[in-house]
Coordinates of N, CA, C and O in Angstrom, one line a residue:
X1 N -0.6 1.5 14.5 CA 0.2 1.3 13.3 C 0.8 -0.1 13.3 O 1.5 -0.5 14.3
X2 N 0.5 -1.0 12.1 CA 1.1 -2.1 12.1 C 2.5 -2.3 11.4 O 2.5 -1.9 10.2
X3 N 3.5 -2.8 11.8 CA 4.9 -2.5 11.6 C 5.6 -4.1 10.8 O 5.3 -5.3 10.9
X4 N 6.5 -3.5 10.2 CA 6.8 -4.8 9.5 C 6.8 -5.4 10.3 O 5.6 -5.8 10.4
X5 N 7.7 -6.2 11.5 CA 8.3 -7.0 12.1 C 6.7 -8.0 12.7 O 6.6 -9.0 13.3
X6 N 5.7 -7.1 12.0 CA 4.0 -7.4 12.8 C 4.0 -8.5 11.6 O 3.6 -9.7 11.8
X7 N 4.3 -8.1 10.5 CA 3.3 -8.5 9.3 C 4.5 -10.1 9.2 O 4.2 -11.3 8.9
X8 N 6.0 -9.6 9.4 CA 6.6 -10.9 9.4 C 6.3 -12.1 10.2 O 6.3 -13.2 9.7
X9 N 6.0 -11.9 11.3 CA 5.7 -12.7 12.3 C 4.3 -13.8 12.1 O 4.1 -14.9 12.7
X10 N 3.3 -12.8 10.6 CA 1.8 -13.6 10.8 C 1.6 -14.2 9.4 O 0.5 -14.4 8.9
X11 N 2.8 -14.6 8.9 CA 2.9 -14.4 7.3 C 1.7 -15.6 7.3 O 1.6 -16.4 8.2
X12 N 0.9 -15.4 6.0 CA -0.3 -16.6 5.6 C -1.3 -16.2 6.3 O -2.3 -16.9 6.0
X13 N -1.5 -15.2 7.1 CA -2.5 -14.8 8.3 C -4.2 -14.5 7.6 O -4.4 -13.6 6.9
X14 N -4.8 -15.0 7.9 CA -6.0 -14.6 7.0 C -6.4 -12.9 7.0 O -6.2 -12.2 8.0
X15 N -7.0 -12.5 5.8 CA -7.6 -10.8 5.9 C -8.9 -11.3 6.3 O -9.4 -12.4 6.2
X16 N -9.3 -10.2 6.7 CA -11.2 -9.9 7.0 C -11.2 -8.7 6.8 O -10.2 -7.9 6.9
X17 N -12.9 -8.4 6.4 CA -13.9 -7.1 6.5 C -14.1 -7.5 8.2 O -14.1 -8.4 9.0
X18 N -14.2 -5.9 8.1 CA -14.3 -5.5 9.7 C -15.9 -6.3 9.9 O -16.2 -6.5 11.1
X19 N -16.8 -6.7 9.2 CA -18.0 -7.7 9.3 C -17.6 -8.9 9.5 O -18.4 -9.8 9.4
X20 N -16.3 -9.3 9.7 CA -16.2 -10.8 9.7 C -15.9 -11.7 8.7 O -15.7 -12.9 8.9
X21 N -16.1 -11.1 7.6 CA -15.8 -11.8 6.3 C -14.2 -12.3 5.7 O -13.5 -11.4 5.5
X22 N -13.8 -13.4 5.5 CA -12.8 -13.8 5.3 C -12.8 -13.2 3.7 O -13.8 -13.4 3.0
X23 N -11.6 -12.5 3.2 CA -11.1 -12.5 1.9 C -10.3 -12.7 1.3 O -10.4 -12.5 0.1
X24 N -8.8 -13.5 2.3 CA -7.8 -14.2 1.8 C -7.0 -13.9 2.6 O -7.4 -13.4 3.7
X25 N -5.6 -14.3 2.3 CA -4.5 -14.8 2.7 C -3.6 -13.8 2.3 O -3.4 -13.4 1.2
X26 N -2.8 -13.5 3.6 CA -1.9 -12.4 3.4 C -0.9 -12.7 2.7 O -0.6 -13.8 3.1
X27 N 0.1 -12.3 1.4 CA 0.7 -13.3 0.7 C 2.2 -12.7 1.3 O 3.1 -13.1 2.0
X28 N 1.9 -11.3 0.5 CA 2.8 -10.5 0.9 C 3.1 -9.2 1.1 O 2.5 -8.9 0.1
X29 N 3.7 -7.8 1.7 CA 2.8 -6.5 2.0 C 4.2 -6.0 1.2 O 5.1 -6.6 0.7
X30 N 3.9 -4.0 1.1 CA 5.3 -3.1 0.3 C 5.4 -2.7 1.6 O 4.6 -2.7 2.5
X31 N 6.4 -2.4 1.6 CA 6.8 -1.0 2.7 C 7.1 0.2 2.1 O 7.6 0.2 1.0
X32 N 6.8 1.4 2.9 CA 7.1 2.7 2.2 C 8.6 3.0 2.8 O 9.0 3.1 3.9
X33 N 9.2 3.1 1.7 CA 11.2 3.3 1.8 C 11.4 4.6 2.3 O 12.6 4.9 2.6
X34 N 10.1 5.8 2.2 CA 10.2 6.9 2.9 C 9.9 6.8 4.4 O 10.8 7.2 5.2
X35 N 9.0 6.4 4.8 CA 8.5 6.0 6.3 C 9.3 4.5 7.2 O 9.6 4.4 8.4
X36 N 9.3 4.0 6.4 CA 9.7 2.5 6.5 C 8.5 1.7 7.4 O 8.5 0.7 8.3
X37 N 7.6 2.3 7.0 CA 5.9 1.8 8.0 C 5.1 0.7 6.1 O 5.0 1.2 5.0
X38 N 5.0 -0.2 6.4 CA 4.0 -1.4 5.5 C 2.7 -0.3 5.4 O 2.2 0.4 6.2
X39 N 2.4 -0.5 3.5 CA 1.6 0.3 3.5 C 0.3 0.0 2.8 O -0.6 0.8 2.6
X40 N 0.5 -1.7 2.2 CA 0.4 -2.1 1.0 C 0.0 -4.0 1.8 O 1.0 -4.2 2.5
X41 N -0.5 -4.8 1.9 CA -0.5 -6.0 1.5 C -1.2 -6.6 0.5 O -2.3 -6.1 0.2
X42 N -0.8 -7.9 -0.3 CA -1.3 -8.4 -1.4 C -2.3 -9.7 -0.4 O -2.0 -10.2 0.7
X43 N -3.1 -9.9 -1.0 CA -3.9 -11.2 -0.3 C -4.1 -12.0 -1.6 O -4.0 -11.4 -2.7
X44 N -4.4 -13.2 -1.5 CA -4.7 -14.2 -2.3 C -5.5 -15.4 -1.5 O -5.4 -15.9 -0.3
X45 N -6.5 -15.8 -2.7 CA -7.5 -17.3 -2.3 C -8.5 -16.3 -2.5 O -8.4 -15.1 -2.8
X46 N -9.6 -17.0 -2.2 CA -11.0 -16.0 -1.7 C -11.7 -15.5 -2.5 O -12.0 -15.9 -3.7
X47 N -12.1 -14.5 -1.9 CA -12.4 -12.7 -3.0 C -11.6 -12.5 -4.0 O -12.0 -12.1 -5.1
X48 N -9.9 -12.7 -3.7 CA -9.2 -11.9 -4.1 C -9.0 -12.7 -5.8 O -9.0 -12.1 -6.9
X49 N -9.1 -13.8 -5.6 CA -8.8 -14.5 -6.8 C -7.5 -15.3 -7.1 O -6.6 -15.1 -6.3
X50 N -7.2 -16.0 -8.1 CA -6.2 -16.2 -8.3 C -4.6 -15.5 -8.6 O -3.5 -15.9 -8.6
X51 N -5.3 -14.3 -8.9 CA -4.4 -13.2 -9.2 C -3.6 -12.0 -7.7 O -2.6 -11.2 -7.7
X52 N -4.9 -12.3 -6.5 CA -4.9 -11.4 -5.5 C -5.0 -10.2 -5.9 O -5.3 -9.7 -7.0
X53 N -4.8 -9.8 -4.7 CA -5.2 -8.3 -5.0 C -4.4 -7.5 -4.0 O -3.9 -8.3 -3.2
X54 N -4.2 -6.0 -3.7 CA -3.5 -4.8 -3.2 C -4.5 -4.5 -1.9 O -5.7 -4.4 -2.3
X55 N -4.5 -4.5 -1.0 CA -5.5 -3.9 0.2 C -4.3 -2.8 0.9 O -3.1 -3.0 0.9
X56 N -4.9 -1.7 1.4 CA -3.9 -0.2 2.1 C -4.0 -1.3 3.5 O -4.9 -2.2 3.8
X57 N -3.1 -1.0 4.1 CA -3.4 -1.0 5.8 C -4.0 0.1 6.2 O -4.6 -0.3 7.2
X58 N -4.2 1.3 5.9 CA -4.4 2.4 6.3 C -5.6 2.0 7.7 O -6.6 1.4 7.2
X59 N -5.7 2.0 8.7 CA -6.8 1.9 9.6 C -7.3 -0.3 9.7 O -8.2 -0.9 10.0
X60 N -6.3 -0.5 9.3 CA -6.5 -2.1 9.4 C -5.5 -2.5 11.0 O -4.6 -1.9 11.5
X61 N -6.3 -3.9 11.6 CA -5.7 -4.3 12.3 C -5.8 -5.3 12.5 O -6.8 -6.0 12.2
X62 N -4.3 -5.9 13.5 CA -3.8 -7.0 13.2 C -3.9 -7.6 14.2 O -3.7 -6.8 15.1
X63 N -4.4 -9.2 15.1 CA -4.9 -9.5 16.1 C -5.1 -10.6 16.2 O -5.4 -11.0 15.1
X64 N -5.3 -11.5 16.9 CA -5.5 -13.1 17.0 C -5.7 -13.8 15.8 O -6.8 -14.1 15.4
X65 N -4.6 -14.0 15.0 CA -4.2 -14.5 14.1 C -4.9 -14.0 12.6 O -4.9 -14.7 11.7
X66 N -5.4 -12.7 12.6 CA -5.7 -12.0 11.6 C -6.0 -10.7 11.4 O -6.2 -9.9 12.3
X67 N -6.0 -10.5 10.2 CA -5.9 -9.2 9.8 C -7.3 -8.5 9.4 O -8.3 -8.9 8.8
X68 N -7.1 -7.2 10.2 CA -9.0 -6.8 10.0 C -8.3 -5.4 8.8 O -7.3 -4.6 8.8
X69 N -9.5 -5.7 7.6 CA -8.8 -4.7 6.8 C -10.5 -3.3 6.9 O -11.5 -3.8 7.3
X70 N -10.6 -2.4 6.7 CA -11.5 -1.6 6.8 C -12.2 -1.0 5.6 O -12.6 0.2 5.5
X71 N -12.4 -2.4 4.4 CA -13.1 -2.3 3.2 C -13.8 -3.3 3.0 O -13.7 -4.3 3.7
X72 N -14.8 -3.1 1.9 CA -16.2 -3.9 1.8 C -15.4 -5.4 1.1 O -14.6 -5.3 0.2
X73 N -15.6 -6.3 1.4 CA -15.7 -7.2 0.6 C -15.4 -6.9 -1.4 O -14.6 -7.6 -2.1
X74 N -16.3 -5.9 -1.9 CA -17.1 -6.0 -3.1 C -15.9 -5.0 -3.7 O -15.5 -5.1 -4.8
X75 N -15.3 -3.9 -2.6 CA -14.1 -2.9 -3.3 C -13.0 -3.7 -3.4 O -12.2 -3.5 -4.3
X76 N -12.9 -4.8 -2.5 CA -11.9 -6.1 -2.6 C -11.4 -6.6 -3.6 O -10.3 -6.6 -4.0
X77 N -12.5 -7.1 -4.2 CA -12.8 -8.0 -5.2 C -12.8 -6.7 -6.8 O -12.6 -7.1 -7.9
X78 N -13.0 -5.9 -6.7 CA -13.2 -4.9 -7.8 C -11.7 -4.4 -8.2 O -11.4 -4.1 -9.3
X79 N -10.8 -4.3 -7.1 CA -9.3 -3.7 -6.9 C -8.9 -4.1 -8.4 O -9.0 -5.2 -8.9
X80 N -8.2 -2.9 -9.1 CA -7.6 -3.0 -10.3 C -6.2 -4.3 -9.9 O -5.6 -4.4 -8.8
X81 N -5.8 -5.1 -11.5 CA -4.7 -6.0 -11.2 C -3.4 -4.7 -11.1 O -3.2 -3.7 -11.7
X82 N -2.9 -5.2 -10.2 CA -1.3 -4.9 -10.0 C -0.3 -5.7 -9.6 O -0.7 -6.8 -9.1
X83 N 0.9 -5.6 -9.9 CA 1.9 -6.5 -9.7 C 3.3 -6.0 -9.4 O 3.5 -4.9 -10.0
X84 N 4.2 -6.5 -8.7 CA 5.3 -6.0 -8.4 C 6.2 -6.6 -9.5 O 6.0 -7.6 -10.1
X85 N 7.1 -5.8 -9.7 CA 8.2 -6.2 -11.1 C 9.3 -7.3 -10.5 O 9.2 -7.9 -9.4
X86 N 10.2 -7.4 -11.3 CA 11.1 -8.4 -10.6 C 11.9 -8.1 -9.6 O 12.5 -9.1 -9.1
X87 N 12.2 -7.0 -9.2 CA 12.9 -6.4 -8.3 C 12.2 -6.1 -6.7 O 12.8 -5.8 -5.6
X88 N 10.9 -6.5 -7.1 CA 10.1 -6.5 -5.9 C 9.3 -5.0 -5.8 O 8.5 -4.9 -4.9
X89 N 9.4 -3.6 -7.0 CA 8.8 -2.3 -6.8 C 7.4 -2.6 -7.5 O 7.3 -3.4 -8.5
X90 N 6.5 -2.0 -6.8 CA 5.5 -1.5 -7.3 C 5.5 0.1 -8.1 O 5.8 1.2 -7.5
X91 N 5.0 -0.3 -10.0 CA 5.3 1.4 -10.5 C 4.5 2.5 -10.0 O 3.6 2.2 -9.2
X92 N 4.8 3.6 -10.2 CA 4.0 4.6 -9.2 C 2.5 4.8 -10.5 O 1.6 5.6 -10.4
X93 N 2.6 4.2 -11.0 CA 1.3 4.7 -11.9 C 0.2 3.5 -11.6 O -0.9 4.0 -11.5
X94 N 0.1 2.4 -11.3 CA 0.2 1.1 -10.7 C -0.5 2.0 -9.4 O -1.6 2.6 -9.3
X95 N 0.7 2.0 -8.2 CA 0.1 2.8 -7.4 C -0.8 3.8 -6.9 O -1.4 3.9 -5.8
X96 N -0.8 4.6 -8.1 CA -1.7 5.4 -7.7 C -3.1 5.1 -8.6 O -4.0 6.0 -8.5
X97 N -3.2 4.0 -9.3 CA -4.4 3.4 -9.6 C -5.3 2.5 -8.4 O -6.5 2.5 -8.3
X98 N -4.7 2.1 -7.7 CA -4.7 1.3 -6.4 C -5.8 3.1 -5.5 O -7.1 3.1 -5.3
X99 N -5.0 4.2 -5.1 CA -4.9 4.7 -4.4 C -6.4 5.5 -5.3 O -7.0 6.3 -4.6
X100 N -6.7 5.4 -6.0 CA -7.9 6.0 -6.9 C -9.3 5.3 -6.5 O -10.4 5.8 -6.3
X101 N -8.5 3.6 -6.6 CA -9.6 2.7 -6.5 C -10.3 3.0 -5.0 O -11.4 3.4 -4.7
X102 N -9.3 2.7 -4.2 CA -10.0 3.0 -2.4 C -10.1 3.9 -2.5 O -11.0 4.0 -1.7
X103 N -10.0 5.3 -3.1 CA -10.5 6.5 -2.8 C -9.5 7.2 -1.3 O -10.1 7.8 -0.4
X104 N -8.2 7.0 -1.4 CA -7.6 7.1 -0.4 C -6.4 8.1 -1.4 O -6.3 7.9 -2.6
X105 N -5.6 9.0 -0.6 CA -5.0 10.1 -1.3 C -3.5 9.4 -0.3 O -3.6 8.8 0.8
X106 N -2.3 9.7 -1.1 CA -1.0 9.0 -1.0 C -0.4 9.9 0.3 O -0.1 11.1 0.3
X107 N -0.3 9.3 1.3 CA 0.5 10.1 2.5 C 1.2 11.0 2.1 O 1.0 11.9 2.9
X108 N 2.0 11.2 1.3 CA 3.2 12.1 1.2 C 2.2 13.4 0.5 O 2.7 14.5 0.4
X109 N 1.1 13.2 0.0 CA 0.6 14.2 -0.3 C -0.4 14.9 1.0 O -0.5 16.1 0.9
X110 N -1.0 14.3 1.9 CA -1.5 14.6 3.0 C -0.7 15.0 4.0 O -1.4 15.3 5.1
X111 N 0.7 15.2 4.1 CA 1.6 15.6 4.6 C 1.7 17.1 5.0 O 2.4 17.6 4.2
X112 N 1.3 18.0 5.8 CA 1.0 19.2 5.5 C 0.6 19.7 4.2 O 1.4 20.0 3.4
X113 N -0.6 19.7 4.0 CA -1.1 19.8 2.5 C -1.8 21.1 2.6 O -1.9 21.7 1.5
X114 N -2.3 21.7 3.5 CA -2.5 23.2 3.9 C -2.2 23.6 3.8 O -2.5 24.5 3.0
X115 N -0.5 23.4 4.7 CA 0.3 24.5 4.8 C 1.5 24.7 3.5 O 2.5 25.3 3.8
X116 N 1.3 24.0 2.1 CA 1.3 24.1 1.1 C 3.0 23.1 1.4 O 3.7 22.9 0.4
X117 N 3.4 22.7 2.2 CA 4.6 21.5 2.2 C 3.9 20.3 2.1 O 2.7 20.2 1.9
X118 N 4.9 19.2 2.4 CA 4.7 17.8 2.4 C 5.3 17.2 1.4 O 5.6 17.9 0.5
X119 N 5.6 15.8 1.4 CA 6.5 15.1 0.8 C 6.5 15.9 -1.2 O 7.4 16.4 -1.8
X120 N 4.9 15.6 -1.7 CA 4.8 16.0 -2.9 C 5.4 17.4 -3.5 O 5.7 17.7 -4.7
X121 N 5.4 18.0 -2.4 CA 5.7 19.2 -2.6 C 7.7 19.2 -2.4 O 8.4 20.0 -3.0
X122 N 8.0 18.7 -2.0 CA 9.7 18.5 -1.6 C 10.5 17.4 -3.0 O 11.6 17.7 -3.4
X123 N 9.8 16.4 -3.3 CA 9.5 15.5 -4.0 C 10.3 16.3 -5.5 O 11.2 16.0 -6.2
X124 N 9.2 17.8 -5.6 CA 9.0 18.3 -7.0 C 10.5 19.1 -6.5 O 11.6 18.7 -6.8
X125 N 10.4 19.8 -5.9 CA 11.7 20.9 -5.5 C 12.9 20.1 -5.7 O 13.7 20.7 -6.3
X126 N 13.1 19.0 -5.3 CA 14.2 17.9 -5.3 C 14.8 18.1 -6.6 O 15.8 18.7 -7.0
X127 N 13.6 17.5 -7.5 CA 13.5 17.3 -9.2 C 13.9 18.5 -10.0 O 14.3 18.5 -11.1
X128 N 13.6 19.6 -9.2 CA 13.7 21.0 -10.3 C 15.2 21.6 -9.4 O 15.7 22.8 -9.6
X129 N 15.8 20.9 -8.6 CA 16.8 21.0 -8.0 C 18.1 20.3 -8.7 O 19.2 20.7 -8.6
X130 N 17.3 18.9 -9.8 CA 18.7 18.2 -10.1 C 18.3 18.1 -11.6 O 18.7 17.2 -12.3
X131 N 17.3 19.2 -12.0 CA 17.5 19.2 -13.2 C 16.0 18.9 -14.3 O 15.5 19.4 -15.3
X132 N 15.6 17.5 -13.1 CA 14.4 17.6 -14.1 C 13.2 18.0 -14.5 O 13.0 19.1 -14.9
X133 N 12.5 17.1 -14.6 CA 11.0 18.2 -15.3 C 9.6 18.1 -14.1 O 8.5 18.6 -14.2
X134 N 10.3 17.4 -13.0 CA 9.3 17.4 -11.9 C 8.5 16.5 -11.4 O 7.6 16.5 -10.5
X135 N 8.9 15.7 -12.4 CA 7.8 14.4 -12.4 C 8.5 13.2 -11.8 O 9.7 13.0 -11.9
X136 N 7.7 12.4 -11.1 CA 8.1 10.6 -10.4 C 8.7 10.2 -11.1 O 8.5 10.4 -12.3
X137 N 9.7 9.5 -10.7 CA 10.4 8.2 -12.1 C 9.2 7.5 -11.9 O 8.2 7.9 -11.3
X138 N 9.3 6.5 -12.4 CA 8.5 5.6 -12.8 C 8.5 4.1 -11.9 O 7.9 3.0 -12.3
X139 N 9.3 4.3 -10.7 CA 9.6 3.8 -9.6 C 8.6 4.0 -8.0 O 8.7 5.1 -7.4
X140 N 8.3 3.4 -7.8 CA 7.5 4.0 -6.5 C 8.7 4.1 -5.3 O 9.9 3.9 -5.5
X141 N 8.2 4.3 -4.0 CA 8.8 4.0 -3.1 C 8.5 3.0 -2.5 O 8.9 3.1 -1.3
X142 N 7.9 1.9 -2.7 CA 7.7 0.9 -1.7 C 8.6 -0.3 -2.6 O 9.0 -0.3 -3.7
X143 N 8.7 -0.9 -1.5 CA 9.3 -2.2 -1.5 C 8.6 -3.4 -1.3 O 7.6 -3.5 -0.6
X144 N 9.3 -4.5 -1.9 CA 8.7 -5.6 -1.3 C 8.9 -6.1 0.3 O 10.0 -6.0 0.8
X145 N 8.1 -6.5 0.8 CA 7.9 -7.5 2.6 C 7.7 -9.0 2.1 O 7.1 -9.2 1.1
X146 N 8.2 -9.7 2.7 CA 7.6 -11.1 3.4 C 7.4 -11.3 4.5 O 7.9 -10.7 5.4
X147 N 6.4 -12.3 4.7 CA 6.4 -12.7 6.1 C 7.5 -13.9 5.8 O 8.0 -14.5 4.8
X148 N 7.6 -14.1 7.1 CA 8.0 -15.4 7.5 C 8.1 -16.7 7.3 O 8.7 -17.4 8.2

């Protein structure tokens, strides 16, 4: 697991495909405000374009001055635009366009998902607890990171 204080330390650090392929430049990553574990970095230059793009850490790692991410080049470059607002949140709709694109399902829902708990499920109970209709605000949980 790579931890903020990782991603502060390499800020500018180049990404790669686990093949070796350079696709940019770590610009800046979210952290999840529930876990407080980076879950998210943006890269730019390269592949990503002028605009960059969202890569998961999920299974990425960090190591002699770069970042190995565990997607193709071409899903890289394909990643829907997203952008953090001025406050530094990424929206959760945003988000889960991202999490569609990699074909990766949101931790808090993989969270005991059997055993019919996990964050999604506490998430809605919360909401039908304080009234409302069960649904996300329109706020994610992540935050903005910088490096260094």
């Amino acid at each position: 697991m790579i931890t903020e204080q990782q991603l502060a330390d390499v800020g500018g650090c180049t990404v790669e495909t686990v093949q070796g392929q350079p696709v940019g430049l770590l610009d800046y990553f979210l952290v999840d405000d529930t876990t407080g574990r980076p879950d998210w970095v943006r890269i730019t230059d390269q592949v990503a374009g002028p605009g960059g793009a969202f890569v998961p850490l999920r299974q990425a790692e960090l190591g002699d001055g770069h970042l190995t991410v565990p997607y193709p080049e071409s899903l890289i470059k394909s990643a829907p635009c997203a952008g953090v607002d001025p406050n530094g949140v990424l929206s959760v709709a945003e988000e889960q366009r991202l999490f569609d694109h990699y074909g990766i399902r949101d931790v808090r829902q993989e969270t005991h998902a059997e055993g019919g708990a996990g964050w999604a499920k506490m998430d809605r109970a919360q909401a039908i607890r304080e009234g409302t209709d069960g649904h996300e605000s329109s706020r994610s949980r992540l935050r903005l990171g910088r490096p260094a």
